[in-house]
C-alpha atoms as one frame of an Amber mdcrd trajectory, in Angstrom:
protein
  -7.174   9.446   3.315  -6.379  11.963   0.491  -5.714  10.540  -2.841  -3.558
  11.590  -5.763  -4.429   9.091  -8.455  -1.896   9.359 -11.360  -1.407   7.429
 -14.682   2.279   8.008 -14.947   3.487   9.517 -11.571   4.199  13.129 -10.692
   5.058  14.066 -14.152   4.700  17.832 -14.333   4.431  20.977 -12.068   0.702
  20.847 -11.938   0.510  17.370 -10.408   3.410  18.244  -8.041   1.493  21.381
  -6.945  -1.604  19.197  -6.217   0.557  16.868  -4.227   2.046  19.705  -2.076
  -1.495  21.066  -1.495  -2.697  17.710  -0.247   0.428  17.395   1.930   0.045
  20.872   3.323   3.866  21.328   3.352   6.720  20.985   0.874   7.753  17.597
  -0.364  11.182  18.156   1.266   9.623  18.155   4.627   7.363  15.120   4.092
   8.192  11.489   4.817   7.317   8.735   2.364   6.801   5.014   2.159   7.057
   3.297  -1.334   4.885   0.241  -1.984   6.325  -1.873  -4.871   4.078  -4.776
  -4.304   1.841  -4.466  -7.592   5.038  -4.711  -9.660   5.671  -8.380  -8.710
   2.341  -9.545 -10.164   2.816  -8.135 -13.606   4.948  -9.574 -16.298   6.292
  -6.390 -17.611   7.353  -4.857 -14.299   8.748  -7.380 -11.928  10.223  -8.993
  -9.946  13.559  -7.749 -11.078  15.220  -4.587 -12.406  12.119  -2.517 -12.727
  11.128  -3.068  -9.034  14.623  -1.939  -8.012  14.385   1.036 -10.270  11.102
   2.118  -8.593  12.384   1.684  -5.056  15.779   3.406  -5.790  14.121   6.414
  -7.618  15.542   5.567 -10.836  12.133   4.755 -12.569  11.042   6.748 -15.579
   7.781   7.443 -13.519   8.633  10.186 -10.942   7.514   9.022  -7.456  10.314
   8.134  -5.115  12.807  10.644  -6.538  10.849  13.874  -5.794  13.021  14.966
  -2.953  11.240  13.578   0.088  12.695  14.184   3.587  12.800  10.443   4.003
  11.721   7.398   2.062  11.236   3.816   3.307   9.715   0.726   1.841   6.471
  -0.929   2.738   6.302  -4.409   1.353   2.906  -5.750   1.654   3.617  -9.408
   0.916   5.941  -9.348   3.992   3.416  -8.011   6.491   1.437 -11.166   7.370
   4.728 -12.730   8.813   5.400  -9.446  10.939   3.610  -8.446  14.055   1.330
  -5.533  13.399   2.980  -3.379  15.949   6.083  -3.571  14.002   4.690  -1.703
  11.010   1.431   0.104  11.822   3.062   2.859  13.805   5.400   3.487  10.853
   2.489   3.806   8.553   0.646   6.057  10.767   3.475   8.444  11.184   4.258
   8.637   7.496   2.943  11.609   5.358   2.690   9.961   1.976   2.366   6.402
   0.562   3.684   5.872  -3.045   2.026   2.943  -4.648   3.782   1.550  -7.811
   2.038   0.350 -10.917   1.863  -3.237 -11.923  -0.954  -5.711 -11.413  -3.975
  -4.078  -9.680  -5.584  -7.326  -8.327  -2.178  -8.528  -7.039  -1.897  -5.254
  -5.147  -5.542  -5.373  -3.920  -5.098  -8.974  -2.727  -1.977  -8.053  -0.551
  -3.630  -4.960   0.755  -6.402  -7.238   2.076  -4.309 -10.172   2.998  -1.757
  -8.120   4.986  -4.385  -6.207   6.930  -3.191  -2.992   5.484  -6.625  -2.196
   4.076  -7.992  -2.179   7.656  -5.768   0.623   8.572  -6.977   3.017   5.868
 -10.015   4.437   7.424  -7.666   5.818  10.255  -5.269   7.432   7.965  -7.229
  10.655   7.579  -4.257  12.862   6.960  -2.169  10.461   4.908  -1.683  11.091
   1.138  -1.879   8.023  -1.155  -0.186   8.695  -4.412  -0.970   5.900  -6.908
   0.764   5.212 -10.208  -1.391   3.263 -12.649  -2.443   0.083 -10.771  -1.603
   2.005  -7.555  -4.421   4.235  -8.620  -6.821   1.762 -10.015  -6.873  -0.163
  -6.803  -8.904   2.525  -5.206 -11.740   2.123  -7.634 -14.629  -0.340  -7.453
 -13.630  -2.307 -10.531 -11.074  -2.355 -13.258 -12.606  -4.208 -16.094 -11.557
  -7.428 -17.817  -9.099  -5.664 -20.050  -6.731  -5.026 -16.928  -7.158  -8.421
 -15.255  -4.218 -10.897 -15.604  -3.434 -12.217 -12.191  -6.472 -13.434 -10.174
  -6.512 -13.980  -6.419  -7.170 -17.444  -5.016 -10.708 -16.330  -4.000 -11.447
 -15.372  -7.467 -12.627 -11.893  -6.210 -12.151  -9.448  -9.057 -13.353  -6.450
  -7.084 -11.115  -3.636  -6.085 -11.263  -1.428  -2.948 -14.087   1.006  -3.955
 -12.788   4.020  -1.963 -13.920   6.147  -4.938 -17.041   5.681  -7.098 -15.390
   5.841 -10.583 -13.073   3.629 -12.618  -9.769   4.617 -14.296  -8.241   3.764
 -17.694  -4.523   4.923 -17.457  -1.829   5.547 -20.025  -4.067   7.198 -22.646
  -1.979   7.601 -25.873  -2.424   8.593 -29.442  -2.977   5.775 -31.825   0.155
   3.835 -32.666   1.895   4.800 -29.677   2.537   2.663 -26.506  -0.460   2.882
 -24.128  -4.228   2.782 -24.581  -5.855   4.516 -27.471  -9.175   6.381 -27.031
 -10.976   3.777 -28.993  -9.521   1.127 -26.721 -10.630   3.046 -23.672 -14.146
   3.499 -25.061 -14.406  -0.306 -25.509 -13.144  -0.811 -21.936 -15.833   1.692
 -20.762 -18.504  -0.612 -21.927 -17.244  -3.326 -19.462 -17.267  -1.278 -16.285
 -20.264   0.305 -14.458 -20.402   3.885 -13.205 -18.340   6.864 -14.435 -14.963
   6.333 -15.767 -11.968   8.562 -16.342  -9.305   8.119 -19.105  -6.073   9.764
 -18.238  -2.753  10.048 -20.075   0.554  10.135 -18.217   0.421  13.973 -17.711
  -2.960  13.782 -15.862  -4.069  12.875 -12.340  -7.221  12.874 -10.097  -7.209
  14.472  -6.715  -9.754  13.215  -4.264  -9.921  15.059  -1.012 -12.883  15.229
   1.592 -15.244  14.168  -1.079 -14.042  16.580  -3.762 -12.967  15.162  -7.052
 -10.798  17.268  -9.356  -8.699  16.355 -12.455  -5.142  18.045 -12.641  -3.665
  17.841 -16.145  -1.209  19.223 -18.479  -2.187  16.592 -21.009  -5.257  14.815
 -22.184  -8.069  13.257 -20.165 -11.669  12.546 -20.535 -14.629  11.597 -18.281
 -16.811   8.905 -19.882 -20.109   8.944 -18.008
């Protein structure tokens, strides 16, 4: 699987160009499935209006509204009640998966609970575009600062498809988001390398290669 791990979505031409490069074709020729699941677990984002805004492409974070050839919905919480042959072919045939932000452990729980995570190793040509929690779920851990909802198992680990952690929404002091000072405190609570990204930055992971694409501010905290 190819990863485009964003803080705020596809917010500028550089991130969009990275997306097109991963796809190997224009956005207008690619099919997408949006995954709103993370939003339901977070008190700021859903369920409700914000989930509808994401699905309908009316969100302030550019994801669904990029001009895809087609867009569908993959709701992970529904998958356990549906035969796998109803949804796995659809996922395999889709070019890109758009994972909304929200609560990262809620998203991770339903990726596991639904069996969706078991499909990931076979999706070698699929592009995963994460927004905030949708990016963080691919890391090994998120740190206590980003944990609100907890799964029944108590497991606070995330998927670990990459070997670094992410602190999204870097912002200047006094503005909405996470200050660099807050990010540095967060860094002391996670192991391994950690990236701090503002909403104009993203990380590309493709065939073992890791690259930051940015028109804003980011930092690697070793």
